[in-house]
Short mmCIF file of C-alpha atoms in Angstrom, two decimals:
data_model
loop_
_atom_site.label_atom_id
_atom_site.label_comp_id
_atom_site.label_asym_id
_atom_site.label_seq_id
_atom_site.Cartn_x
_atom_site.Cartn_y
_atom_site.Cartn_z
CA MET A 30 -46.41 114.98 132.85
CA ALA A 31 -47.51 112.04 134.94
CA ASN A 32 -46.99 109.57 132.12
CA GLN A 33 -43.68 110.79 130.77
CA PRO A 34 -40.60 108.62 131.35
CA ILE A 35 -38.43 109.96 134.15
CA SER A 36 -35.32 109.71 131.98
CA GLU A 37 -34.02 108.37 128.69
CA PRO A 38 -32.28 105.37 130.28
CA ALA A 39 -35.40 104.51 132.31
CA GLN A 40 -37.41 104.67 129.09
CA LYS A 41 -34.99 102.42 127.21
CA PHE A 42 -34.87 100.01 130.13
CA GLY A 43 -38.66 99.81 130.14
CA GLU A 44 -38.79 99.21 126.41
CA ARG A 45 -36.41 96.28 126.80
CA VAL A 46 -38.52 94.80 129.57
CA ARG A 47 -41.68 95.09 127.49
CA ALA A 48 -40.04 93.66 124.36
CA ARG A 49 -38.70 90.66 126.24
CA ARG A 50 -42.03 90.13 128.03
CA HIS A 51 -43.77 90.06 124.66
CA GLU A 52 -41.17 87.60 123.35
CA LEU A 53 -42.12 85.31 126.21
CA GLY A 54 -45.82 85.86 125.57
CA LEU A 55 -46.44 87.03 129.13
CA SER A 56 -48.91 89.57 130.46
CA GLN A 57 -47.67 92.18 132.94
CA GLU A 58 -49.38 90.21 135.69
CA GLN A 59 -47.74 86.96 134.65
CA LEU A 60 -44.32 88.59 134.55
CA ALA A 61 -44.96 90.22 137.92
CA ASP A 62 -45.86 86.84 139.41
CA LYS A 63 -42.72 85.22 137.98
CA ALA A 64 -40.54 88.07 139.21
CA GLY A 65 -42.10 88.47 142.64
CA LEU A 66 -43.16 92.04 141.92
CA HIS A 67 -46.49 93.86 141.75
CA TRP A 68 -48.03 94.20 138.30
CA THR A 69 -48.49 97.94 138.70
CA PHE A 70 -44.75 98.21 139.33
CA VAL A 71 -44.01 96.26 136.15
CA GLY A 72 -46.28 98.63 134.21
CA GLN A 73 -44.51 101.66 135.66
CA VAL A 74 -41.10 100.23 134.80
CA GLU A 75 -42.18 99.53 131.22
CA ARG A 76 -43.33 103.13 130.87
CA GLY A 77 -39.98 104.40 132.14
CA ARG A 78 -41.54 105.78 135.29
CA ARG A 79 -39.24 104.06 137.78
CA ASN A 80 -35.62 104.47 138.78
CA ILE A 81 -35.46 100.76 139.52
CA SER A 82 -33.22 99.34 142.25
CA LEU A 83 -30.62 96.63 141.78
CA HIS A 84 -32.69 94.03 143.63
CA ASN A 85 -35.79 94.68 141.55
CA LEU A 86 -33.72 94.72 138.36
CA LEU A 87 -32.45 91.24 139.27
CA LYS A 88 -35.97 90.03 140.04
CA LEU A 89 -37.16 91.28 136.65
CA ALA A 90 -34.26 89.61 134.86
CA THR A 91 -35.15 86.33 136.55
CA GLY A 92 -38.78 86.68 135.47
CA LEU A 93 -37.65 87.52 131.95
CA GLU A 94 -35.20 84.58 131.89
CA ILE A 95 -32.28 86.75 130.81
CA ASP A 96 -29.01 87.95 132.24
CA PRO A 97 -29.49 91.32 133.97
CA ALA A 98 -26.65 92.64 131.81
CA GLU A 99 -29.02 92.56 128.81
CA LEU A 100 -31.31 95.08 130.45
CA VAL A 101 -28.68 97.76 131.07
CA ARG A 102 -26.11 97.24 128.29
CA GLY A 103 -25.18 100.51 126.63
CA LEU A 104 -27.48 102.67 128.75
CA ARG A 105 -26.11 106.13 129.51
CA ARG A 106 -26.78 108.11 132.63
CA PRO A 107 -29.45 110.81 132.49
CA THR A 108 -28.25 114.19 131.28
CA GLY A 109 -28.88 117.44 133.05
CA MET B 2 -24.70 94.18 161.57
CA ALA B 3 -24.10 97.71 160.38
CA ASN B 4 -21.21 96.70 158.17
CA GLN B 5 -22.63 93.56 156.63
CA PRO B 6 -23.62 93.62 152.95
CA ILE B 7 -27.37 93.87 152.50
CA SER B 8 -27.37 90.96 150.04
CA GLU B 9 -25.10 88.71 148.02
CA PRO B 10 -25.71 90.58 144.74
CA ALA B 11 -25.09 93.93 146.43
CA GLN B 12 -21.84 92.54 147.80
CA LYS B 13 -20.72 91.22 144.41
CA PHE B 14 -21.68 94.48 142.75
CA GLY B 15 -19.60 96.40 145.26
CA GLU B 16 -16.62 94.13 144.77
CA ARG B 17 -16.75 94.79 141.04
CA VAL B 18 -16.88 98.52 141.60
CA ARG B 19 -13.91 98.40 143.92
CA ALA B 20 -11.87 96.14 141.62
CA ARG B 21 -12.46 98.38 138.62
CA ARG B 22 -11.72 101.52 140.69
CA HIS B 23 -8.39 99.99 141.69
CA GLU B 24 -7.67 99.11 138.05
CA LEU B 25 -8.08 102.78 137.23
CA GLY B 26 -5.95 103.80 140.21
CA LEU B 27 -8.69 106.01 141.64
CA SER B 28 -9.52 106.82 145.25
CA GLN B 29 -13.16 106.63 146.33
CA GLU B 30 -13.27 110.42 146.26
CA GLN B 31 -11.85 110.58 142.75
CA LEU B 32 -14.36 108.04 141.51
CA ALA B 33 -17.18 109.89 143.27
CA ASP B 34 -16.12 113.13 141.56
CA LYS B 35 -16.00 111.46 138.15
CA ALA B 36 -19.37 109.81 138.70
CA GLY B 37 -21.15 112.78 140.22
CA LEU B 38 -21.80 110.92 143.47
CA HIS B 39 -20.78 111.45 147.09
CA TRP B 40 -17.70 109.57 148.25
CA THR B 41 -19.53 108.14 151.26
CA PHE B 42 -22.07 106.65 148.86
CA VAL B 43 -19.29 105.04 146.81
CA GLY B 44 -17.88 103.53 149.99
CA GLN B 45 -21.27 102.14 150.96
CA VAL B 46 -21.78 100.65 147.50
CA GLU B 47 -18.36 98.98 147.61
CA ARG B 48 -19.23 97.41 150.96
CA GLY B 49 -22.49 96.06 149.56
CA ARG B 50 -24.54 98.33 151.78
CA ARG B 51 -26.68 99.90 149.06
CA ASN B 52 -29.49 98.65 146.85
CA ILE B 53 -28.32 101.03 144.13
CA SER B 54 -30.75 102.64 141.69
CA LEU B 55 -30.49 102.46 137.90
CA HIS B 56 -29.46 106.11 137.59
CA ASN B 57 -26.68 105.78 140.14
CA LEU B 58 -25.55 102.51 138.58
CA LEU B 59 -25.19 104.34 135.25
CA LYS B 60 -23.30 107.21 136.90
CA LEU B 61 -20.90 104.72 138.47
CA ALA B 62 -20.37 102.94 135.17
CA THR B 63 -19.52 106.26 133.54
CA GLY B 64 -17.03 107.06 136.29
CA LEU B 65 -15.55 103.57 135.92
CA GLU B 66 -15.39 103.88 132.12
CA ILE B 67 -17.20 100.60 131.56
CA ASP B 68 -20.51 99.44 130.18
CA PRO B 69 -23.08 99.14 132.99
CA ALA B 70 -23.68 95.56 131.83
CA GLU B 71 -20.29 94.61 133.30
CA LEU B 72 -21.43 95.56 136.78
CA VAL B 73 -24.52 93.34 136.86
CA ARG B 74 -23.68 90.43 134.56
CA GLY B 75 -24.56 87.12 136.13
CA LEU B 76 -25.86 88.58 139.38
CA ARG B 77 -28.76 86.66 140.93
CA ARG B 78 -31.55 88.16 142.94
CA PRO B 79 -31.34 87.92 146.72
CA THR B 80 -32.73 84.76 148.19
CA GLY B 81 -35.23 84.62 151.02
#
């Protein structure tokens, strides 16, 4: 399905991004601007549709004003 | 240069991978086997030559028997 998360860790990662964005009271576009990313990319990440790269993970963490460790703590690699 | 790290965070990430691999007394091939990755990829990551994806980061953390948070804590996005 086109809107299914690509994996459980990608889904959890996206949920953390969205939760923190809401904490900050930011729209996807505002977060994208802060992070130096495109807003459609932010939306895809939040829906667990992206296997995000290290550099983009660090950009997101900057935009979210958190340590990147918070976004990946406890995540397990995809099964299967 | 072909052997230069692609960025400061990629370099630091790679140094952490290598340090933890040495702690465990593993060769690159042994870590690659544990992580389900190719040994040449592990070597590239350790030299800071890869902008690693979330899924491969999680595989590496599993092979290194650490939380993925340890590999990215405090890293800053590339400048410029």
